[in-house]
CSV table of C-alpha atoms in Angstrom, one decimal:
chain,number,residue,atom,x,y,z
P,1362,UNK,CA,10.1,13.2,19.3
P,1363,UNK,CA,9.5,10.1,17.0
P,1364,UNK,CA,12.4,7.7,16.9
P,1365,UNK,CA,14.7,7.9,13.9
P,1366,UNK,CA,14.3,4.7,12.0
P,1367,UNK,CA,17.7,3.3,11.0
P,1368,UNK,CA,18.9,-0.2,10.1
P,1369,UNK,CA,20.1,-0.6,13.7
P,1370,UNK,CA,16.7,0.2,15.1
P,1371,UNK,CA,15.1,-2.3,12.7
P,1372,UNK,CA,17.6,-5.0,13.8
P,1373,UNK,CA,16.8,-4.4,17.4
P,1374,UNK,CA,13.0,-4.5,16.8
P,1375,UNK,CA,13.4,-7.7,14.8
P,1376,UNK,CA,15.4,-9.3,17.5
P,1377,UNK,CA,12.9,-8.4,20.1
P,1378,UNK,CA,10.2,-10.2,18.1
P,1379,UNK,CA,12.3,-13.2,17.5
P,1380,UNK,CA,13.2,-13.5,21.2
P,1381,UNK,CA,9.5,-13.3,22.3
P,1382,UNK,CA,8.1,-16.7,23.3
P,1383,UNK,CA,4.5,-16.0,24.3
P,1384,UNK,CA,1.8,-13.3,24.6
P,1385,UNK,CA,3.2,-12.2,27.9
P,1386,UNK,CA,6.5,-11.3,26.2
P,1387,UNK,CA,4.6,-9.6,23.4
P,1388,UNK,CA,2.4,-7.5,25.7
P,1389,UNK,CA,4.8,-4.7,26.4
P,1390,UNK,CA,5.9,-4.6,22.7
P,1391,UNK,CA,2.3,-4.2,21.6
P,1392,UNK,CA,1.5,-1.7,24.4
P,1393,UNK,CA,-1.5,-3.8,25.4
P,1394,UNK,CA,-1.9,-6.1,28.4
P,1395,UNK,CA,-2.1,-9.9,27.6
P,1396,UNK,CA,-5.7,-10.2,28.8
P,1397,UNK,CA,-6.9,-7.6,26.4
P,1398,UNK,CA,-4.9,-9.1,23.6
P,1399,UNK,CA,-6.6,-12.5,24.2
P,1400,UNK,CA,-10.0,-10.8,24.3
P,1401,UNK,CA,-9.4,-9.0,21.0
P,1402,UNK,CA,-8.1,-12.2,19.4
P,1403,UNK,CA,-11.2,-14.1,20.5
P,1404,UNK,CA,-13.5,-11.4,19.1
P,1405,UNK,CA,-11.9,-8.9,16.8
P,1406,UNK,CA,-14.0,-5.8,16.1
P,1407,UNK,CA,-14.0,-4.2,12.6
P,1408,UNK,CA,-16.0,-1.6,10.7
P,1409,UNK,CA,-16.7,-2.7,7.2
P,1410,UNK,CA,-17.3,-0.3,4.2
P,1411,UNK,CA,-16.6,-0.1,0.5
P,1412,UNK,CA,-14.6,2.3,-1.6
P,1413,UNK,CA,-14.9,2.6,-5.4
P,1414,UNK,CA,-12.2,1.0,-7.6
P,1415,UNK,CA,-11.0,2.6,-10.9
P,1416,UNK,CA,-13.3,0.3,-12.9
P,1417,UNK,CA,-16.8,1.9,-12.8
P,1418,UNK,CA,-19.3,-0.1,-10.7
P,1419,UNK,CA,-16.7,-2.1,-8.8
P,1420,UNK,CA,-15.8,-1.6,-5.1
P,1421,UNK,CA,-13.0,-2.6,-2.7
P,1422,UNK,CA,-14.1,-4.1,0.6
P,1423,UNK,CA,-12.4,-2.4,3.5
P,1424,UNK,CA,-12.3,-3.9,7.0
P,1425,UNK,CA,-11.1,-1.2,9.5
P,1426,UNK,CA,-10.2,-2.5,13.0
P,1427,UNK,CA,-11.4,-0.6,16.0
P,1428,UNK,CA,-9.0,1.7,17.8
P,1429,UNK,CA,-7.8,-0.7,20.5
P,1430,UNK,CA,-7.1,-3.5,18.0
P,1431,UNK,CA,-5.6,-1.1,15.5
P,1432,UNK,CA,-3.2,0.2,18.1
P,1433,UNK,CA,-1.9,-3.3,19.0
P,1434,UNK,CA,-1.7,-4.2,15.3
P,1435,UNK,CA,0.4,-1.1,14.5
P,1436,UNK,CA,2.9,-1.9,17.2
P,1437,UNK,CA,3.1,-5.5,16.0
P,1438,UNK,CA,3.5,-4.3,12.4
P,1439,UNK,CA,6.5,-2.2,13.4
P,1440,UNK,CA,8.3,-5.4,14.5
P,1441,UNK,CA,7.0,-7.5,11.6
P,1442,UNK,CA,8.3,-4.8,9.1
P,1443,UNK,CA,11.6,-4.8,10.9
P,1444,UNK,CA,11.9,-8.6,10.7
P,1445,UNK,CA,10.9,-8.6,7.0
P,1446,UNK,CA,13.5,-6.0,6.2
P,1447,UNK,CA,16.2,-8.4,7.4
P,1448,UNK,CA,15.2,-11.1,5.0
P,1449,UNK,CA,13.3,-9.1,2.2
P,1450,UNK,CA,13.3,-10.8,-1.2
P,1451,UNK,CA,15.2,-8.9,-3.9
P,1452,UNK,CA,12.0,-8.8,-6.0
P,1453,UNK,CA,9.7,-7.4,-3.3
P,1454,UNK,CA,9.1,-3.6,-3.5
P,1455,UNK,CA,5.7,-3.1,-1.9
P,1456,UNK,CA,5.1,-2.6,1.8
P,1457,UNK,CA,8.8,-2.6,2.6
P,1458,UNK,CA,10.0,-0.2,5.3
P,1459,UNK,CA,12.7,2.3,4.4
P,1460,UNK,CA,15.2,3.3,7.1
P,1461,UNK,CA,16.9,6.6,6.8
P,1462,UNK,CA,20.3,5.0,6.1
P,1463,UNK,CA,19.1,2.8,3.3
P,1464,UNK,CA,20.5,4.1,0.0
P,1465,UNK,CA,18.4,1.7,-2.1
P,1466,UNK,CA,14.8,2.1,-0.9
P,1467,UNK,CA,12.1,-0.3,-2.0
P,1468,UNK,CA,9.0,1.6,-3.2
P,1469,UNK,CA,6.8,2.1,-6.2
P,1470,UNK,CA,9.4,4.3,-7.9
P,1471,UNK,CA,12.3,1.9,-7.5
P,1472,UNK,CA,10.0,-0.9,-8.5
P,1473,UNK,CA,9.3,0.8,-11.8
P,1474,UNK,CA,12.9,1.8,-12.3
P,1475,UNK,CA,13.9,-1.8,-12.4
P,1476,UNK,CA,12.1,-2.2,-15.8
P,1477,UNK,CA,13.4,1.0,-17.5
P,1478,UNK,CA,14.7,0.3,-21.1
P,1479,UNK,CA,12.9,-3.0,-21.4
P,1480,UNK,CA,11.8,-4.1,-24.9
P,1481,UNK,CA,9.1,-6.4,-23.5
P,1482,UNK,CA,7.1,-5.9,-20.4
P,1483,UNK,CA,4.4,-8.1,-18.9
P,1484,UNK,CA,2.2,-7.0,-16.0
P,1485,UNK,CA,-0.1,-9.4,-14.2
P,1486,UNK,CA,-2.1,-8.9,-11.1
P,1487,UNK,CA,-3.1,-11.3,-8.3
P,1488,UNK,CA,-6.7,-11.4,-7.3
P,1489,UNK,CA,-8.0,-11.0,-3.8
P,1490,UNK,CA,-4.4,-11.0,-2.5
P,1491,UNK,CA,-5.1,-10.4,1.2
P,1492,UNK,CA,-8.3,-12.3,1.3
P,1493,UNK,CA,-6.8,-15.5,-0.1
P,1494,UNK,CA,-4.2,-15.5,2.7
P,1495,UNK,CA,-6.1,-17.6,5.3
P,1496,UNK,CA,-5.8,-17.5,9.0
P,1497,UNK,CA,-4.2,-21.0,8.9
P,1498,UNK,CA,-1.5,-19.6,6.7
P,1499,UNK,CA,-0.9,-16.8,9.1
P,1500,UNK,CA,-0.8,-19.1,12.1
P,1501,UNK,CA,1.7,-21.4,10.2
P,1502,UNK,CA,3.9,-18.3,9.6
P,1503,UNK,CA,4.0,-17.4,13.2
P,1504,UNK,CA,5.0,-21.0,14.0
P,1505,UNK,CA,7.8,-21.2,11.5
P,1506,UNK,CA,11.4,-21.5,12.8
P,1507,UNK,CA,11.9,-17.9,11.9
P,1508,UNK,CA,9.6,-16.9,14.8
P,1509,UNK,CA,9.1,-20.2,16.5
P,1510,UNK,CA,6.0,-19.3,18.5
P,1511,UNK,CA,4.3,-22.3,20.1
P,1512,UNK,CA,1.1,-23.4,18.5
P,1513,UNK,CA,-1.3,-21.6,20.9
P,1514,UNK,CA,0.5,-18.3,20.7
P,1515,UNK,CA,0.8,-18.6,16.9
P,1516,UNK,CA,-3.0,-19.2,16.7
P,1517,UNK,CA,-3.7,-16.2,18.9
P,1518,UNK,CA,-1.4,-13.9,16.9
P,1519,UNK,CA,-3.1,-15.1,13.7
P,1520,UNK,CA,-6.5,-14.4,15.2
P,1521,UNK,CA,-5.3,-10.9,16.3
P,1522,UNK,CA,-4.3,-10.2,12.7
P,1523,UNK,CA,-7.2,-11.9,10.8
P,1524,UNK,CA,-10.9,-11.3,10.3
P,1525,UNK,CA,-13.5,-13.8,9.0
P,1526,UNK,CA,-10.7,-16.4,8.7
P,1527,UNK,CA,-8.3,-14.4,6.4
P,1528,UNK,CA,-6.2,-11.3,6.2
P,1529,UNK,CA,-8.4,-8.2,6.3
P,1530,UNK,CA,-8.0,-5.3,3.8
P,1531,UNK,CA,-7.4,-2.5,6.3
P,1532,UNK,CA,-5.5,-4.0,9.2
P,1533,UNK,CA,-2.0,-2.4,9.7
P,1534,UNK,CA,-0.4,-5.9,9.9
P,1535,UNK,CA,-1.8,-7.3,6.6
P,1536,UNK,CA,0.8,-5.8,4.2
P,1537,UNK,CA,3.8,-7.1,6.2
P,1538,UNK,CA,2.3,-10.5,6.7
P,1539,UNK,CA,1.4,-10.8,3.0
P,1540,UNK,CA,5.1,-10.2,2.2
P,1541,UNK,CA,6.2,-13.0,4.5
P,1542,UNK,CA,3.5,-15.4,3.1
P,1543,UNK,CA,4.5,-14.5,-0.5
P,1544,UNK,CA,8.2,-15.1,0.0
P,1545,UNK,CA,8.2,-18.6,-1.4
P,1546,UNK,CA,6.2,-17.3,-4.3
P,1547,UNK,CA,8.8,-14.6,-5.0
P,1548,UNK,CA,11.5,-17.3,-4.9
P,1549,UNK,CA,9.6,-19.4,-7.5
P,1550,UNK,CA,8.8,-16.5,-9.8
P,1551,UNK,CA,12.4,-15.3,-9.5
P,1552,UNK,CA,13.6,-18.7,-10.7
P,1553,UNK,CA,11.0,-18.6,-13.5
P,1554,UNK,CA,12.3,-15.2,-14.6
P,1555,UNK,CA,16.0,-16.1,-14.3
P,1556,UNK,CA,15.5,-19.2,-16.5
P,1557,UNK,CA,14.3,-16.9,-19.2
P,1558,UNK,CA,16.7,-14.0,-18.7
P,1559,UNK,CA,13.9,-11.7,-17.5
P,1560,UNK,CA,13.7,-9.1,-14.7
P,1561,UNK,CA,11.0,-9.8,-12.1
P,1562,UNK,CA,9.5,-7.6,-9.4
P,1563,UNK,CA,6.4,-7.7,-7.2
P,1564,UNK,CA,4.7,-4.6,-5.8
P,1565,UNK,CA,2.1,-6.0,-3.4
P,1566,UNK,CA,-0.2,-7.9,-5.7
P,1567,UNK,CA,1.2,-6.5,-9.0
P,1568,UNK,CA,3.7,-8.8,-10.8
P,1569,UNK,CA,6.0,-7.4,-13.5
P,1570,UNK,CA,8.3,-9.2,-15.9
P,1571,UNK,CA,10.5,-7.4,-18.4
P,1572,UNK,CA,13.2,-8.3,-20.9
P,1573,UNK,CA,15.9,-6.3,-22.7
P,1574,UNK,CA,16.2,-8.8,-25.5
P,1575,UNK,CA,14.4,-12.2,-24.9
P,1576,UNK,CA,10.8,-11.9,-26.1
P,1577,UNK,CA,7.9,-12.3,-23.7
P,1578,UNK,CA,4.6,-13.6,-25.0
P,1579,UNK,CA,1.1,-14.2,-23.5
P,1580,UNK,CA,1.9,-17.9,-23.7
P,1581,UNK,CA,3.9,-17.4,-20.5
P,1582,UNK,CA,0.8,-16.3,-18.5
P,1583,UNK,CA,-0.6,-19.8,-17.9
P,1584,UNK,CA,2.8,-20.9,-16.5
P,1585,UNK,CA,2.9,-17.9,-14.2
P,1586,UNK,CA,-0.7,-18.6,-13.1
P,1587,UNK,CA,0.2,-22.2,-12.3
P,1588,UNK,CA,3.1,-21.0,-10.0
P,1589,UNK,CA,0.8,-18.6,-8.3
P,1590,UNK,CA,-1.9,-21.2,-7.8
P,1591,UNK,CA,0.6,-23.6,-6.4
P,1592,UNK,CA,1.2,-21.1,-3.6
P,1593,UNK,CA,-2.5,-20.9,-2.7
P,1594,UNK,CA,-3.0,-17.6,-4.6
P,1595,UNK,CA,-4.4,-16.7,-8.0
P,1596,UNK,CA,-4.1,-14.3,-10.9
P,1597,UNK,CA,-6.8,-11.9,-12.1
P,1598,UNK,CA,-7.3,-13.0,-15.7
P,1599,UNK,CA,-8.8,-9.7,-16.7
P,1600,UNK,CA,-5.7,-7.7,-15.5
P,1601,UNK,CA,-2.7,-8.7,-17.5
P,1602,UNK,CA,-1.0,-6.4,-20.1
P,1603,UNK,CA,1.8,-7.1,-22.5
P,1604,UNK,CA,4.0,-4.4,-24.0
P,1605,UNK,CA,6.2,-5.1,-27.0
P,1606,UNK,CA,9.1,-3.2,-28.6
P,1607,UNK,CA,6.6,-1.2,-30.7
P,1608,UNK,CA,4.5,0.0,-27.7
P,1609,UNK,CA,4.3,3.8,-27.7
P,1610,UNK,CA,4.3,3.8,-23.9
P,1611,UNK,CA,5.0,1.2,-21.2
P,1612,UNK,CA,3.9,1.4,-17.6
P,1613,UNK,CA,4.4,-0.4,-14.3
P,1614,UNK,CA,1.9,0.1,-11.4
P,1615,UNK,CA,0.5,3.2,-13.2
P,1616,UNK,CA,3.9,4.8,-13.7
P,1617,UNK,CA,5.2,5.5,-17.2
P,1618,UNK,CA,8.6,4.2,-18.3
P,1619,UNK,CA,9.9,7.1,-20.3
P,1620,UNK,CA,13.2,7.6,-22.2
P,1621,UNK,CA,14.4,9.9,-19.4
P,1622,UNK,CA,13.2,7.8,-16.5
P,1623,UNK,CA,10.0,7.0,-14.6
P,1624,UNK,CA,7.2,9.6,-15.0
P,1625,UNK,CA,3.6,10.1,-13.9
P,1626,UNK,CA,0.9,9.3,-16.5
P,1627,UNK,CA,-0.9,12.1,-18.3
P,1628,UNK,CA,-4.2,10.8,-16.9
P,1629,UNK,CA,-2.9,11.0,-13.3
P,1630,UNK,CA,-1.6,14.5,-13.8
P,1631,UNK,CA,-4.8,15.7,-15.4
P,1632,UNK,CA,-7.0,14.1,-12.6
P,1633,UNK,CA,-4.8,15.7,-10.0
P,1634,UNK,CA,-5.0,19.1,-11.6
P,1635,UNK,CA,-8.8,18.8,-11.8
P,1636,UNK,CA,-8.9,17.7,-8.2
P,1637,UNK,CA,-6.9,20.6,-7.0
P,1638,UNK,CA,-9.2,23.0,-8.9
P,1639,UNK,CA,-12.3,21.4,-7.4
P,1640,UNK,CA,-10.7,21.6,-3.9
P,1641,UNK,CA,-10.0,25.3,-4.4
P,1642,UNK,CA,-13.6,25.9,-5.3
P,1643,UNK,CA,-14.9,23.9,-2.4
P,1644,UNK,CA,-12.6,25.6,0.2
P,1645,UNK,CA,-13.4,29.0,-1.2
P,1646,UNK,CA,-17.1,28.3,-0.8
P,1647,UNK,CA,-16.5,27.1,2.8
P,1648,UNK,CA,-14.8,30.3,3.7
P,1649,UNK,CA,-17.4,32.4,1.9
P,1650,UNK,CA,-20.2,30.9,3.9
P,1651,UNK,CA,-20.3,32.2,7.5
P,1652,UNK,CA,-21.2,28.7,8.7
P,1653,UNK,CA,-18.2,27.2,6.9
P,1654,UNK,CA,-15.8,29.6,8.6
P,1655,UNK,CA,-17.0,28.4,12.0
P,1656,UNK,CA,-16.5,24.7,11.7
P,1657,UNK,CA,-14.8,22.0,9.6
P,1658,UNK,CA,-17.0,19.9,7.3
P,1659,UNK,CA,-16.1,16.2,7.3
P,1660,UNK,CA,-16.4,15.6,3.6
P,1661,UNK,CA,-14.4,18.7,2.9
P,1662,UNK,CA,-11.7,17.5,5.2
P,1663,UNK,CA,-11.7,14.1,3.5
P,1664,UNK,CA,-11.5,15.6,0.1
P,1665,UNK,CA,-8.5,17.8,1.2
P,1666,UNK,CA,-6.8,14.7,2.6
P,1667,UNK,CA,-7.3,12.8,-0.7
P,1668,UNK,CA,-5.8,15.6,-2.8
P,1669,UNK,CA,-2.9,16.0,-0.3
P,1670,UNK,CA,-2.1,12.3,-0.7
P,1671,UNK,CA,-2.1,12.5,-4.4
P,1672,UNK,CA,0.1,15.6,-4.4
P,1673,UNK,CA,2.5,13.8,-2.0
P,1674,UNK,CA,2.6,10.8,-4.3
P,1675,UNK,CA,3.4,13.1,-7.3
P,1676,UNK,CA,6.2,14.7,-5.2
P,1677,UNK,CA,7.6,11.2,-4.5
P,1678,UNK,CA,8.0,10.5,-8.2
P,1679,UNK,CA,9.0,13.9,-9.6
P,1680,UNK,CA,12.5,15.5,-8.9
P,1681,UNK,CA,12.5,18.5,-6.6
P,1682,UNK,CA,13.4,20.9,-9.4
P,1683,UNK,CA,10.8,19.4,-11.8
P,1684,UNK,CA,8.6,22.1,-13.3
P,1685,UNK,CA,5.4,20.0,-13.0
P,1686,UNK,CA,6.1,19.3,-9.4
P,1687,UNK,CA,6.6,23.0,-8.6
P,1688,UNK,CA,3.4,23.8,-10.5
P,1689,UNK,CA,1.4,21.2,-8.6
P,1690,UNK,CA,2.8,22.3,-5.2
P,1691,UNK,CA,2.0,25.9,-5.9
P,1692,UNK,CA,-1.5,25.1,-7.2
P,1693,UNK,CA,-2.2,23.0,-4.0
P,1694,UNK,CA,-0.9,25.8,-1.8
P,1695,UNK,CA,-3.1,28.4,-3.6
P,1696,UNK,CA,-6.1,26.1,-3.2
P,1697,UNK,CA,-5.6,26.0,0.6
P,1698,UNK,CA,-5.5,29.9,0.9
P,1699,UNK,CA,-8.7,31.4,2.0
P,1700,UNK,CA,-10.3,34.0,-0.4
P,1701,UNK,CA,-9.4,37.6,0.4
P,1702,UNK,CA,-13.0,38.9,0.3
P,1703,UNK,CA,-16.3,37.2,1.4
P,1704,UNK,CA,-19.6,37.2,-0.4
P,1705,UNK,CA,-22.7,35.2,-0.7
P,1706,UNK,CA,-22.6,31.7,-2.3
P,1707,UNK,CA,-24.5,28.4,-2.1
P,1708,UNK,CA,-23.1,24.9,-1.9
P,1709,UNK,CA,-25.6,24.0,-4.7
P,1710,UNK,CA,-23.5,26.1,-7.1
P,1711,UNK,CA,-20.8,23.5,-6.9
P,1712,UNK,CA,-22.6,20.4,-8.2
P,1713,UNK,CA,-22.4,16.8,-6.9
P,1714,UNK,CA,-19.1,16.0,-8.7
P,1715,UNK,CA,-17.2,18.4,-6.4
P,1716,UNK,CA,-18.0,16.2,-3.5
P,1717,UNK,CA,-16.5,13.1,-5.1
P,1718,UNK,CA,-13.2,14.5,-6.5
């Protein structure tokens, strides 16, 4: 049975990481012998591929570590997350673990909730967030008094967590490490916001500033950019959005700030409903074809996993008794049910767009 994650468990994990002095101490924590750790650090293996972004024609580069490396990174990540939880910055909401006895969890919903009722809202994004965090930055982090690893161990740990000289987009350790690296940035941006009477939060690479009464203008963006650059990161100039008091709808990380609380955007709901309908048609076709009933098809499984993830996200935002949540849950459950009768059908009847829902 998986261990119940409580604040006490996190404290113990964090202390074990702080007490470790070298790779030999870390080996049992990472469930990998020290020789293999050294070998993987010297030559990390990754599989690279691209996934499409929301903007048509653009792609996100993913670097997926091999199974042995990923296993070690996952165990290290559990201890890094535990340590970050102890010192987490008040403005950081992304990639923060949530123990069962934490009554104020940090997540995408609580991040957006901080900005409810704001008259002015400014969202700006950082560009290439993980890739701009270099291996040297990661080695310096492992050598800080917080962890106090000796130089050689810090360099090996950095090599274990980096690829091509920077944080990879796909390693389990990248999110937690990015939060540690961004801590001084959070301090600087919090001071910047406090000086102006604003609220500041960061969800991964998304920075949000809001105000109940003090106006926010685009003239502030260059000052924010200068602070970000001073911490060896940069903003994406094409992705900043300012909402004023007259805006019909304000949003943070894709969530709508409504008069009754945080809500899903209409576009997200519509895309999810369309995706469930497509999934239903694809699964019906799989069951209707004799070959489909005998074995799973990889792309169908991947499609089902994508839709399941979107449904779970919707459930994390909507209250349990919300009508839309209930409708989405029922529609998804119906989509998974096999048809009651079998007949002849062809995959060609579906069309290409069913494969890319």
